[in-house]
Each structure stands twice: as C-alpha cells, then as structure tokens.
mmCIF file with all atom_site columns, C-alpha atoms and ligand atoms in Angstrom:
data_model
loop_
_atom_site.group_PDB
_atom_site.id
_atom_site.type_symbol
_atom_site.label_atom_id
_atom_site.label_alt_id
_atom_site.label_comp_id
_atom_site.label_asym_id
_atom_site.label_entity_id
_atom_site.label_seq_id
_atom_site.pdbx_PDB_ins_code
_atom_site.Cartn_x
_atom_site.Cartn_y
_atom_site.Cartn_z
_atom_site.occupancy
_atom_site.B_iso_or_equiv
_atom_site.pdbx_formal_charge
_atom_site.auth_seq_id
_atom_site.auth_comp_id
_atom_site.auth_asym_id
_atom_site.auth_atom_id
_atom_site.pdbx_PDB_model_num
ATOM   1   C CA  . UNK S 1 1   ? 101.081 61.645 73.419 1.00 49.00 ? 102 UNK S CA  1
ATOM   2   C CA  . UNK S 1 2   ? 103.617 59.178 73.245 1.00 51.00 ? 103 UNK S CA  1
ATOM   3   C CA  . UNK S 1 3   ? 107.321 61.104 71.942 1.00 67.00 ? 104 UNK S CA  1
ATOM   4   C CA  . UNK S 1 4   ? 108.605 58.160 70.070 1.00 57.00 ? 105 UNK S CA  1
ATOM   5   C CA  . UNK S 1 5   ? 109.752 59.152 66.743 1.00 57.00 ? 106 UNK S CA  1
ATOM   6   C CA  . UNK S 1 6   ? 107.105 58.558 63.995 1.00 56.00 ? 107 UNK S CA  1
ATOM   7   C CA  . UNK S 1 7   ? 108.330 55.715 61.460 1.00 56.00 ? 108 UNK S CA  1
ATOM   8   C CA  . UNK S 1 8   ? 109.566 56.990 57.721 1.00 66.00 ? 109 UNK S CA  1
ATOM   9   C CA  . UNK S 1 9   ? 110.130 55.223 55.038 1.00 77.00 ? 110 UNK S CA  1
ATOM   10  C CA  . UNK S 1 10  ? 109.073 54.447 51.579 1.00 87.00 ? 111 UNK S CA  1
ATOM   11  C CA  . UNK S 1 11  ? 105.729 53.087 49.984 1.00 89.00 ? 112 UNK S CA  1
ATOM   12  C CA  . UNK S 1 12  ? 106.442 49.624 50.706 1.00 92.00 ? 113 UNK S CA  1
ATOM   13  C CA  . UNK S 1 13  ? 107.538 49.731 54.428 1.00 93.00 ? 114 UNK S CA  1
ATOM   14  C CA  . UNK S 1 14  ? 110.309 48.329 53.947 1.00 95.00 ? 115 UNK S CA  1
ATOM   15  C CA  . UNK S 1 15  ? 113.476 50.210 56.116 1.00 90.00 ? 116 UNK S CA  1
ATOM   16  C CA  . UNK S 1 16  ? 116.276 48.641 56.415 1.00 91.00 ? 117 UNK S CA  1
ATOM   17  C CA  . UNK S 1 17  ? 117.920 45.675 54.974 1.00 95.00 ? 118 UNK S CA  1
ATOM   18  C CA  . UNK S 1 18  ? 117.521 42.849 57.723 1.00 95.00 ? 119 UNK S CA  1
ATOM   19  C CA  . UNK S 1 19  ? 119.999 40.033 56.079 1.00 97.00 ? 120 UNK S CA  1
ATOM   20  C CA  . UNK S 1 20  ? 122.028 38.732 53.406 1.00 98.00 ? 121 UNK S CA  1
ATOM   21  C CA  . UNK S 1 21  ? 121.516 34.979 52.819 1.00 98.00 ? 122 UNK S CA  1
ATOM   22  C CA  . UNK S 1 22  ? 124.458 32.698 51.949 1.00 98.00 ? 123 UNK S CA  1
ATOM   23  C CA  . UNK S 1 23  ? 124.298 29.463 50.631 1.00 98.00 ? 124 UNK S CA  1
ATOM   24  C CA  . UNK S 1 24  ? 127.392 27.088 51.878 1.00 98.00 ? 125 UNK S CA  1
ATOM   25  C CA  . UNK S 1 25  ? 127.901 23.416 52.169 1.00 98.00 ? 126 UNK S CA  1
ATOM   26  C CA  . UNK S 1 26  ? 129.425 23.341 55.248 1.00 98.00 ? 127 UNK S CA  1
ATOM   27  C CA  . UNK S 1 27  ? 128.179 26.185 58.008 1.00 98.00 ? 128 UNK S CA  1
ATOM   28  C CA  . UNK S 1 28  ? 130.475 25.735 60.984 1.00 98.00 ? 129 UNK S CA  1
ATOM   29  C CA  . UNK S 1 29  ? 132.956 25.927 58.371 1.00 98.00 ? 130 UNK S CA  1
ATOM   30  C CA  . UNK S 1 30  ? 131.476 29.346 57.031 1.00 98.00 ? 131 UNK S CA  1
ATOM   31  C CA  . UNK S 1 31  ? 130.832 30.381 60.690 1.00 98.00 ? 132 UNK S CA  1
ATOM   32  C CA  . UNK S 1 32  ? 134.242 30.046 61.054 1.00 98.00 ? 133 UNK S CA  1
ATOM   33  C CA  . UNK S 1 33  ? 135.302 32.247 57.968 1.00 98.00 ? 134 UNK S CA  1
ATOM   34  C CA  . UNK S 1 34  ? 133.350 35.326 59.095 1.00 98.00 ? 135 UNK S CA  1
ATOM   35  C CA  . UNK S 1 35  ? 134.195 34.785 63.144 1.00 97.00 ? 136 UNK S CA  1
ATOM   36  C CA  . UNK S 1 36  ? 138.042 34.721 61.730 1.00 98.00 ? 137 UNK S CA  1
ATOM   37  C CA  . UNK S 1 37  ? 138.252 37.232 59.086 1.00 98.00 ? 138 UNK S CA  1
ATOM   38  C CA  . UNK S 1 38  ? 135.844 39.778 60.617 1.00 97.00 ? 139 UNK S CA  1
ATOM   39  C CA  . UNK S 1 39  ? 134.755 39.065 64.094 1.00 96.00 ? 140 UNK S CA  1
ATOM   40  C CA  . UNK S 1 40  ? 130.703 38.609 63.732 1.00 96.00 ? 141 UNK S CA  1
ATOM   41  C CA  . UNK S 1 41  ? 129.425 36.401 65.989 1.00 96.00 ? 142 UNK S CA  1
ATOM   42  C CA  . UNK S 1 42  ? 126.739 34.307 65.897 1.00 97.00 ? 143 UNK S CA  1
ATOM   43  C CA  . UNK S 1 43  ? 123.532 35.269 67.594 1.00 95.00 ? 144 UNK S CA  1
ATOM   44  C CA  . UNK S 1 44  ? 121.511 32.502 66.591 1.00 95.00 ? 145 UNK S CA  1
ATOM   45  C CA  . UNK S 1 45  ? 121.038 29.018 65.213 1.00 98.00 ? 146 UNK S CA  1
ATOM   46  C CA  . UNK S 1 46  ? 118.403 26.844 63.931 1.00 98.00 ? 147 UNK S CA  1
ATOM   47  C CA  . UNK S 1 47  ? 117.141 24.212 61.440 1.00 98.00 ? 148 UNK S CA  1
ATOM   48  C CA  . UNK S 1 48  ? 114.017 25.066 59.500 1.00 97.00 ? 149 UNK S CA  1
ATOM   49  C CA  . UNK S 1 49  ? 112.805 21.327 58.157 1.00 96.00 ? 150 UNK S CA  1
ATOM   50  C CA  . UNK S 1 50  ? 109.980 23.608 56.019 1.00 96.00 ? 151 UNK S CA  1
ATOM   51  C CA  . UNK S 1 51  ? 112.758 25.627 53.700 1.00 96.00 ? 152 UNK S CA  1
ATOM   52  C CA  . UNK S 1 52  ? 115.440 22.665 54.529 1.00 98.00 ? 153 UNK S CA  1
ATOM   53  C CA  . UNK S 1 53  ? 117.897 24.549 56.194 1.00 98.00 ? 154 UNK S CA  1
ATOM   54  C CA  . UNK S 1 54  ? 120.421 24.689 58.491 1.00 98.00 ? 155 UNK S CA  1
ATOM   55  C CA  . UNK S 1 55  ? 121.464 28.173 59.277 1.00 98.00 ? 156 UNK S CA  1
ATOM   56  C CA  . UNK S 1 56  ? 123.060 30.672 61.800 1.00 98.00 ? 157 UNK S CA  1
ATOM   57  C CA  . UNK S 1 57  ? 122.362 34.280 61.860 1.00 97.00 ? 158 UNK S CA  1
ATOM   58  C CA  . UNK S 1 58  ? 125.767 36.642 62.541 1.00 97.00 ? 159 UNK S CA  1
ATOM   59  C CA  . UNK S 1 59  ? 125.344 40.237 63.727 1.00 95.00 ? 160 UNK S CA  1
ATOM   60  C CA  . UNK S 1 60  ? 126.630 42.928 61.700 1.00 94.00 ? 161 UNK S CA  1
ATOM   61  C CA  . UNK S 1 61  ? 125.142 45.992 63.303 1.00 89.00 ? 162 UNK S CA  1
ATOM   62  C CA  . UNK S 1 62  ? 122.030 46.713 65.608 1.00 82.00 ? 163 UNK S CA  1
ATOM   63  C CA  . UNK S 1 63  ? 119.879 50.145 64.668 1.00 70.00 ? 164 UNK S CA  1
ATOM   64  C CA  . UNK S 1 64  ? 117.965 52.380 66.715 1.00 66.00 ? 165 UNK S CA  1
ATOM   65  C CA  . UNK S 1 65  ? 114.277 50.733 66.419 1.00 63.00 ? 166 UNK S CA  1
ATOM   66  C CA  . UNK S 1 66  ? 115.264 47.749 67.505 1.00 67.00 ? 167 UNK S CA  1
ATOM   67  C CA  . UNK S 1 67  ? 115.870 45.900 64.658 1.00 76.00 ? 168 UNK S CA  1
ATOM   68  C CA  . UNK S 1 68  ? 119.409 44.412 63.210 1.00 88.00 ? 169 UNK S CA  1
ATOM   69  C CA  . UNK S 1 69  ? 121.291 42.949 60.022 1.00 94.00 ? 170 UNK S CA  1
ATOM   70  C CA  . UNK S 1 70  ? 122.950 39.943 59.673 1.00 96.00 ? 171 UNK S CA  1
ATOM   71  C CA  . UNK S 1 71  ? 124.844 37.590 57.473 1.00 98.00 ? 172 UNK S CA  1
ATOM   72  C CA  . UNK S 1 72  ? 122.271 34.678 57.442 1.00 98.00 ? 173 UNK S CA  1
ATOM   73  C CA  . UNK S 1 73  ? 124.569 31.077 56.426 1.00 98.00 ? 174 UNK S CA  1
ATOM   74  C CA  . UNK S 1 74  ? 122.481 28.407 54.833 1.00 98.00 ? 175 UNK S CA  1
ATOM   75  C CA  . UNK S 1 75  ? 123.643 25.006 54.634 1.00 98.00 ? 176 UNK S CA  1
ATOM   76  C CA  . UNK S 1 76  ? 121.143 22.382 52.730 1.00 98.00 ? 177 UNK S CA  1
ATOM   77  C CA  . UNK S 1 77  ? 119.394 19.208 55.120 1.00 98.00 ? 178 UNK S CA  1
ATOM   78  C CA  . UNK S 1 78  ? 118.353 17.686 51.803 1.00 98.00 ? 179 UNK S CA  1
ATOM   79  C CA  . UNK S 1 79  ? 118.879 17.621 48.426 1.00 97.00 ? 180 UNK S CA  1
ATOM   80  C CA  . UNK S 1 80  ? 115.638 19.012 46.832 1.00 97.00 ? 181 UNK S CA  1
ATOM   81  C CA  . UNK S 1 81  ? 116.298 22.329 49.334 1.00 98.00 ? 182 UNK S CA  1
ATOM   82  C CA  . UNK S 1 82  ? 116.112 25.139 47.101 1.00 98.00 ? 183 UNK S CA  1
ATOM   83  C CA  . UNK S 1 83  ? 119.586 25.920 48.757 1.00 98.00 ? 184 UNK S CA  1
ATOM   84  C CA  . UNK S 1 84  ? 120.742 22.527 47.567 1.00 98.00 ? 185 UNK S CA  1
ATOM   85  C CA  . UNK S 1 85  ? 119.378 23.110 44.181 1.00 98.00 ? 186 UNK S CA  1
ATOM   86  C CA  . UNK S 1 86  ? 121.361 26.951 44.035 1.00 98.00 ? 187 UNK S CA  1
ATOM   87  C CA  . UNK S 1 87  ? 124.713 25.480 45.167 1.00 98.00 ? 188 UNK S CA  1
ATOM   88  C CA  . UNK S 1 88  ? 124.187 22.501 42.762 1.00 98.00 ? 189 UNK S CA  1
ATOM   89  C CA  . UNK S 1 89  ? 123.841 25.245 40.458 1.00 98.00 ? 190 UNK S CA  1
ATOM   90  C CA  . UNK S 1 90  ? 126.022 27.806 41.148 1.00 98.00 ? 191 UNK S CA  1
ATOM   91  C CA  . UNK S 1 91  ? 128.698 26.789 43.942 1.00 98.00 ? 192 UNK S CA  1
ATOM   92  C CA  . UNK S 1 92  ? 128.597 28.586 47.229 1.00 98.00 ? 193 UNK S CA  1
ATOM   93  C CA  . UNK S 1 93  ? 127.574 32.442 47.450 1.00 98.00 ? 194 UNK S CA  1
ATOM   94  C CA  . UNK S 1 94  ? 124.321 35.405 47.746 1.00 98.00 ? 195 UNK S CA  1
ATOM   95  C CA  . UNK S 1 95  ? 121.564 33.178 47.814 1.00 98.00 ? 196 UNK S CA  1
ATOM   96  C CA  . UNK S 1 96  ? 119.122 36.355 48.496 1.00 98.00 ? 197 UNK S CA  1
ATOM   97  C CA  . UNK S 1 97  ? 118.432 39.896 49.865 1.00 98.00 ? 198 UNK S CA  1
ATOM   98  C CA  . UNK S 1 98  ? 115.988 40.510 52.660 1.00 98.00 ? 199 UNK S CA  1
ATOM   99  C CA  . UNK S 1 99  ? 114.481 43.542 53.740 1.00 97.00 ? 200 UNK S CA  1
ATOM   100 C CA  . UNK S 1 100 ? 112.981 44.535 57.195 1.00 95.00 ? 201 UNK S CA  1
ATOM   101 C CA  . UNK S 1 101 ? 109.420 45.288 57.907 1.00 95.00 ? 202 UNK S CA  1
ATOM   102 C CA  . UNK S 1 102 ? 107.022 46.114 60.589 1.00 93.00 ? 203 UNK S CA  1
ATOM   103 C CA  . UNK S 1 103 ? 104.074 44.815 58.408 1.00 95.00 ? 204 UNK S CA  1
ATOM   104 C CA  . UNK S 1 104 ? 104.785 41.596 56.298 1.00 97.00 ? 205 UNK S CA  1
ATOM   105 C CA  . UNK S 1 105 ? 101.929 41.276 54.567 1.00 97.00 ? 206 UNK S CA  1
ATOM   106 C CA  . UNK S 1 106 ? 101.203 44.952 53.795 1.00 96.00 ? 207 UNK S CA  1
ATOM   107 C CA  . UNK S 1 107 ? 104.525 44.931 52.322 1.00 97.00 ? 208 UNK S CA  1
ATOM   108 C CA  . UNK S 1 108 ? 104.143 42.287 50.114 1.00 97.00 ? 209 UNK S CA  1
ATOM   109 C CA  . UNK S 1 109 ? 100.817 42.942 48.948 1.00 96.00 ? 210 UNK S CA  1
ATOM   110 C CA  . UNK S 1 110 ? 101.673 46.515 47.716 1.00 95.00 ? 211 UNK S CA  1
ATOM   111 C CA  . UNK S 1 111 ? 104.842 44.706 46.176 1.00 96.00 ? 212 UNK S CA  1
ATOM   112 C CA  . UNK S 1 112 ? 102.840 42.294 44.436 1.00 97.00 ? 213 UNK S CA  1
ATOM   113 C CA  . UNK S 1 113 ? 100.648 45.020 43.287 1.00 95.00 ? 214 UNK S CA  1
ATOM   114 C CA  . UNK S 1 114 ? 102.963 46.552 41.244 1.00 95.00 ? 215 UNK S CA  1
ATOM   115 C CA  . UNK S 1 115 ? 103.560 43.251 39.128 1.00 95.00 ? 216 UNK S CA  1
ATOM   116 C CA  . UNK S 1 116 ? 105.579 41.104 40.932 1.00 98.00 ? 217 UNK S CA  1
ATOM   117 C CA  . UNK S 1 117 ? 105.472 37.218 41.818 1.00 98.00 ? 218 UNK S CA  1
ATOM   118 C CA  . UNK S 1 118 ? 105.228 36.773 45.667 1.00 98.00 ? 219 UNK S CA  1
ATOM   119 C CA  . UNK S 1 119 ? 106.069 33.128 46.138 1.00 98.00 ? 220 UNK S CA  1
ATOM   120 C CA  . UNK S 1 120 ? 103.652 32.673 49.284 1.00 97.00 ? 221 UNK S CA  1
ATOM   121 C CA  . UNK S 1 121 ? 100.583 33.401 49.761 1.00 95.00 ? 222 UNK S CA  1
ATOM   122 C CA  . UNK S 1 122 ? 100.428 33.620 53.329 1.00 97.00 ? 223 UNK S CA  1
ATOM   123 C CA  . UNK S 1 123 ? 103.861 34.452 55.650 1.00 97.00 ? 224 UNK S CA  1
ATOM   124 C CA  . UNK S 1 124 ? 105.968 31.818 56.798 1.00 97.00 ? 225 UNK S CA  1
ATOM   125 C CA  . UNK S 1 125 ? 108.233 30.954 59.547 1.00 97.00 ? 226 UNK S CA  1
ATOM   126 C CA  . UNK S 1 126 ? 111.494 32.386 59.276 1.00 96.00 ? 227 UNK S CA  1
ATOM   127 C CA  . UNK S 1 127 ? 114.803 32.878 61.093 1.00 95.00 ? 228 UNK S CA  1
ATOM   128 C CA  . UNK S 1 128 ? 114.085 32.973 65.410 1.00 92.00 ? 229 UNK S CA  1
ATOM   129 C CA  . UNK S 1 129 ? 109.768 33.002 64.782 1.00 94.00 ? 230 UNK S CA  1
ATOM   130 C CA  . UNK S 1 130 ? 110.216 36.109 62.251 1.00 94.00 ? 231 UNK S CA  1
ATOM   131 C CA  . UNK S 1 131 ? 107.156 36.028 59.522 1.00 97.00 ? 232 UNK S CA  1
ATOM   132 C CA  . UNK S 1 132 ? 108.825 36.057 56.362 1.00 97.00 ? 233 UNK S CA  1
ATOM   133 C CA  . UNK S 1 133 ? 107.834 36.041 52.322 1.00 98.00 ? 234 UNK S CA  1
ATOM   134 C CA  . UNK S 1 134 ? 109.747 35.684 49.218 1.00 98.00 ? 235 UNK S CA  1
ATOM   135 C CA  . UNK S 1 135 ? 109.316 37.152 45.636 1.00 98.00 ? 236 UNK S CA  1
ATOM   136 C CA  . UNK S 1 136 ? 110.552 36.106 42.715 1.00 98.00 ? 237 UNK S CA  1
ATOM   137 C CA  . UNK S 1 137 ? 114.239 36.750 41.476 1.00 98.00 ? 238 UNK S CA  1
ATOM   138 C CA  . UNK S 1 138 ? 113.014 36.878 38.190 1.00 98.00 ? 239 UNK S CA  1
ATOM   139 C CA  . UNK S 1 139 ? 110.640 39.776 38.627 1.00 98.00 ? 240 UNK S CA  1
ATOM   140 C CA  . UNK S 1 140 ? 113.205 41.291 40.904 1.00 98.00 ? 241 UNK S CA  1
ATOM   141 C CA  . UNK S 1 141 ? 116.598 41.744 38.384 1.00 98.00 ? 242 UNK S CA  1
ATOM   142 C CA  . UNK S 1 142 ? 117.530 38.132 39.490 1.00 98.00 ? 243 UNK S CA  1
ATOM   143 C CA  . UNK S 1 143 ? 117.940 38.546 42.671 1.00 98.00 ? 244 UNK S CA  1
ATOM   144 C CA  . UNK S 1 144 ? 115.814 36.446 45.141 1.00 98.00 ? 245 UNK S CA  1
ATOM   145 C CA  . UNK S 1 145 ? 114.802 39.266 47.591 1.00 98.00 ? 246 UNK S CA  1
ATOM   146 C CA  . UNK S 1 146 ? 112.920 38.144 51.025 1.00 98.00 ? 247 UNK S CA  1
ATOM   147 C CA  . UNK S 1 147 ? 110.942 40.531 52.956 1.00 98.00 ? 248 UNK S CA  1
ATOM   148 C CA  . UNK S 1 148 ? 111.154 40.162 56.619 1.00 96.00 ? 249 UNK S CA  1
ATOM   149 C CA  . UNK S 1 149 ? 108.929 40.924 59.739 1.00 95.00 ? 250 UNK S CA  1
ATOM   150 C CA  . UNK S 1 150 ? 111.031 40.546 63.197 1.00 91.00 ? 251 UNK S CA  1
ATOM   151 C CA  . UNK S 1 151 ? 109.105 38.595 65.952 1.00 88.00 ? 252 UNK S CA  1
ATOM   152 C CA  . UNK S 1 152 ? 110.570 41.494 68.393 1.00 76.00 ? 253 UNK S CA  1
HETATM 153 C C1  . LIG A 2 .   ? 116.558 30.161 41.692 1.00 60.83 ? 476 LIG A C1  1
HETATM 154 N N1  . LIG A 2 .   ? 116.817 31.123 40.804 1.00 60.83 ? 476 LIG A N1  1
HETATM 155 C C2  . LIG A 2 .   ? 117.471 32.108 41.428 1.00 60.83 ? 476 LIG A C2  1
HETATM 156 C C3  . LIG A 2 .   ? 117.598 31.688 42.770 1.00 60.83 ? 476 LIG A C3  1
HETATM 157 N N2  . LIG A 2 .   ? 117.022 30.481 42.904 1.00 60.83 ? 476 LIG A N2  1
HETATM 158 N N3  . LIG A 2 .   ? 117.938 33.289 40.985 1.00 60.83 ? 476 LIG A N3  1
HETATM 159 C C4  . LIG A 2 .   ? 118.576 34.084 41.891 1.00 60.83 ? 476 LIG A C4  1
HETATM 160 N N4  . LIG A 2 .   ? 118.758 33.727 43.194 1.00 60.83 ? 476 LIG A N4  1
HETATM 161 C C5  . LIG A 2 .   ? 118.284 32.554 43.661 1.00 60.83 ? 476 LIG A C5  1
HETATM 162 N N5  . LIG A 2 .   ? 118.461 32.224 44.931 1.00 60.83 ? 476 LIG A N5  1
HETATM 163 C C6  . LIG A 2 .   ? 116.508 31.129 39.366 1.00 60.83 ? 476 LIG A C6  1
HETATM 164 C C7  . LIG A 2 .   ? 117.112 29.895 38.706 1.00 60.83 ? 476 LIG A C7  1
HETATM 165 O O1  . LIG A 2 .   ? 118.444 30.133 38.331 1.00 60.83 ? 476 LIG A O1  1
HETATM 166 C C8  . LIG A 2 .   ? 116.202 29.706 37.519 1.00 60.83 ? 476 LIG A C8  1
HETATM 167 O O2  . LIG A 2 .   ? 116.591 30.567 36.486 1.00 60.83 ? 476 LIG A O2  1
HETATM 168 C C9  . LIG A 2 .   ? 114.838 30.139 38.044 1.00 60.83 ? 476 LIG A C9  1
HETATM 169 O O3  . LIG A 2 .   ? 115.102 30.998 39.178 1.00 60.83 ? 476 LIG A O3  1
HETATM 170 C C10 . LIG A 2 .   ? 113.999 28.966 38.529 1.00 60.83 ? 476 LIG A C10 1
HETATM 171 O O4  . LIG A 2 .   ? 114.734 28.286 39.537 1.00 60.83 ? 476 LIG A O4  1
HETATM 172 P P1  . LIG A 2 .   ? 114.530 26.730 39.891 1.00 60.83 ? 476 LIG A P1  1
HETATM 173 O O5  . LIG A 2 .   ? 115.264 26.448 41.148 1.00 60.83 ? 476 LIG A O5  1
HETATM 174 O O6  . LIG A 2 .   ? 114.832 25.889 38.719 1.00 60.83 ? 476 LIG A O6  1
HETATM 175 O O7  . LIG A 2 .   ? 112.993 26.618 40.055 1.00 60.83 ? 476 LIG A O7  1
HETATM 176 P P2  . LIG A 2 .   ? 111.923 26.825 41.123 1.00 60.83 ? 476 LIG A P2  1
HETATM 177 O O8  . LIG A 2 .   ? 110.916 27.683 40.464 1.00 60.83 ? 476 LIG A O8  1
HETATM 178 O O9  . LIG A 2 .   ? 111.516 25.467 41.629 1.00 60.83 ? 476 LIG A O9  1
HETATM 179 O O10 . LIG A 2 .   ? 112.551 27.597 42.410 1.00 60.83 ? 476 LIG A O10 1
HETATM 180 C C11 . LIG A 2 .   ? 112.959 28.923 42.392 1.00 60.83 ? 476 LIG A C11 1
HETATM 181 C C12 . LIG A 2 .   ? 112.320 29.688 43.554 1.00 60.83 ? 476 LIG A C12 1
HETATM 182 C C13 . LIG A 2 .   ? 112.454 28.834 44.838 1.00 60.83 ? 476 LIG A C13 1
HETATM 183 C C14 . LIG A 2 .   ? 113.041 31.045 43.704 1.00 60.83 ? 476 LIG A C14 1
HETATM 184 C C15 . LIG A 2 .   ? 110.826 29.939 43.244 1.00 60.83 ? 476 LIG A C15 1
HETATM 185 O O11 . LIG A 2 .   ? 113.820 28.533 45.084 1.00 60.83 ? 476 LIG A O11 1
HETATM 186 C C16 . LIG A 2 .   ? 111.849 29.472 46.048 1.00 60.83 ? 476 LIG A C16 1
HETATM 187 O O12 . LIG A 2 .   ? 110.638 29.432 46.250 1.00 60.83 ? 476 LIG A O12 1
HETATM 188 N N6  . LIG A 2 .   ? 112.686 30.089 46.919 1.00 60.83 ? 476 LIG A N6  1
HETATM 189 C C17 . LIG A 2 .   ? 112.175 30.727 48.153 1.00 60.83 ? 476 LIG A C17 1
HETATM 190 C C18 . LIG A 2 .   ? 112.468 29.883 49.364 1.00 60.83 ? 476 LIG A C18 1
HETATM 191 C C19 . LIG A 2 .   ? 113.962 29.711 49.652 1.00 60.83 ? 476 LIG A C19 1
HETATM 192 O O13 . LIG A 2 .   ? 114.786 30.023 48.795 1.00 60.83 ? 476 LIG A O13 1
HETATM 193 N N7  . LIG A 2 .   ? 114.284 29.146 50.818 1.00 60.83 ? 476 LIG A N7  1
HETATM 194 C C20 . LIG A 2 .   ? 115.652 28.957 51.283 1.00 60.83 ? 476 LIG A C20 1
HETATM 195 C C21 . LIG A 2 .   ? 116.070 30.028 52.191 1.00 60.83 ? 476 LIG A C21 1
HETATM 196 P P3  . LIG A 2 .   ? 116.610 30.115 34.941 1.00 60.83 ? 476 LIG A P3  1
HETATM 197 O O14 . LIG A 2 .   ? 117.131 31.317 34.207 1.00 60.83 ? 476 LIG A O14 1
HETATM 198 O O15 . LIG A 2 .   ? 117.504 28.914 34.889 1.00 60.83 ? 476 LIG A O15 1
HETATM 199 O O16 . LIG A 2 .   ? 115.169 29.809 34.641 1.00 60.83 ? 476 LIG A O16 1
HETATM 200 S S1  . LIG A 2 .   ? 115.173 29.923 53.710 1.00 60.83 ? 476 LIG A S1  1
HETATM 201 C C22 . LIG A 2 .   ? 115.441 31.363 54.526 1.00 60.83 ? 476 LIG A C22 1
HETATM 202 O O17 . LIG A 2 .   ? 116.169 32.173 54.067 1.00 60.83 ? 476 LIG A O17 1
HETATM 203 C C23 . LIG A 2 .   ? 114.663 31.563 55.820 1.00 60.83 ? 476 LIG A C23 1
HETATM 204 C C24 . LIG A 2 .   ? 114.828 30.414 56.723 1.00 60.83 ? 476 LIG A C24 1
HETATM 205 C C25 . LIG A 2 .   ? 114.917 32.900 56.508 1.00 60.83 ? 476 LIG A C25 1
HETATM 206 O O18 . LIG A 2 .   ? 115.500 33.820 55.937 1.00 60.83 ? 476 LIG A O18 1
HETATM 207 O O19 . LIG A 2 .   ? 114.465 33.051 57.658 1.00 60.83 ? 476 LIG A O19 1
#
C-alpha cells in the first residue's frame, strides 16, 4: 500500500485556489507591474485564439501536491473577447476566481447540481493544456469563478 497521503477536501473537490485572472490592456506592461512591485515571475505564456487571449501565468506559491497559484494577466486579441467586453465595461481589474481540481468534470457536475449555470458543457483548453470550465458570475455572487484541472 502506497503511503501517499489520502486527498481531503470538500464535496466539490475543489482544494486550493489555482489563479486569479486579470484583465489588462497591455500585459508586458502588467507583467512588468507585478515583476517590479513584488517579484513574481512569469512561468508561462500563451495565446488562446478560442477565449481570445493573450496571457502569462506568474507564480505566487507552489503546494505540496504538486499543484500552484498564480496571478493569470489577460490581455484581449479581439474585440468581441469576453475580456475585451469586461474592460470595455469596467476598466482593468479581477476578471475571475479559479479553483483547482483533480477531477474537472466531477466538480462541475456536482456544482451544477446544486443550481448553478456551468457555461460549458464539456471542458476546455485552458492555461499550459489544463481542462478548464466556467460558471456563471451571476449564480456565483458576481463573481466569474473558473474551475481548473492541471495537465500535471
Ligand atoms: C460578465 N459579467 C461578469 C463578468 N463578465 N460579472 C463578473 N465578472 C465577469 N468577468 C456580467 C456582466 O456584467 C453582465 O451583468 C452579465 O454578466 C452578462 O455579461 P455579458 O458580457 O453582457 O454577456 P455574456 O452572457 O455574453 O457573457 C458573460 C459570460 C462570458 C460570463 C457568460 O463572458 C463567458 O462565458 N465567460 C467565460 C469565458 C471567459 O471569460 N474567458 C476569458 C478568460 P449585467 O448585470 O449587466 O447583466 S480565458 C481564461 O481565463 C483561460 C484561458 C484560463 O484560465 O486558462
């Protein structure tokens, strides 16, 4: 018998908080905020054409299974981005929460079971080949809250 520790955690598997999204218009210009005024680094960058973003993941803090949390900075490629549309919006700022899990979709179907919207269906593609969902800020005290499955 293997003497890893057993996970814990609550009903919906979800264990840690993996990232806090910001929305900015100008990333390396963000980057550059958080490298100066705190020190986080970034540990990766990508575009994702299907959410129509540009974005950079900084470390924070690595945990003990493995997993890690990040300020995630989202700059708009186009202009009907739902990043685009929340800056147009509201300025720069929390776009939305997002909350590690080792099971995606068993997280977001007990979620949804308990009454609230989960925007897809199936997971996505997120951040570095992570499998990612959303749910609805409105069902969630207006805060757009992600849930998050690591492809570690
Ligand atoms: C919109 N609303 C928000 C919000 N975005 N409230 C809190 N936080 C946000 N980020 C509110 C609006 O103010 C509005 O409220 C209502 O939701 C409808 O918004 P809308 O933009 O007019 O309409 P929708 O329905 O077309 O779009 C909203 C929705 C959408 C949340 C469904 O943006 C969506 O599907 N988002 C999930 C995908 C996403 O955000 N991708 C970008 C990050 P009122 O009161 O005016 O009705 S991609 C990412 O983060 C990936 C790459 C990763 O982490 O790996």
């Amino acid at each position: 018998m293997s003497d890893a520790p057993v996970p814990t955690g609550p009903f919906s598997g979800l264990t840690r908080l993996d990232h806090v999204g910001i929305a900015c218009r100008d990333l390396d210009a963000s980057i550059e905020f958080y490298r100066r005024t705190y020190g986080f680094e970034v540990e990766h960058q990508e575009v994702n054409e299907e959410q129509g973003v540009r974005e950079a993941m900084l470390l924070v803090n690595g945990t003990d299974d493995g997993g890690a949390t990040y300020i995630q900075l989202l700059e708009p490629t186009r202009d009907d981005s739902p990043v685009a549309k929340f800056l147009e919006r509201n300025g720069e700022g929390v776009h939305h929460l997002a909350f590690g899990t080792a099971d995606v979709a068993a997280s977001a179907e007990g979620i949804g079971e308990r009454g609230v919207r989960v925007l897809d269906a199936e997971p996505r593609v997120g951040t570095a080949d992570s499998r990612i969902v959303f749910l609805h800020p409105k069902d969630c005290g207006g805060v757009l809250t992600e849930l998050v499955q690591s492809s570690q």
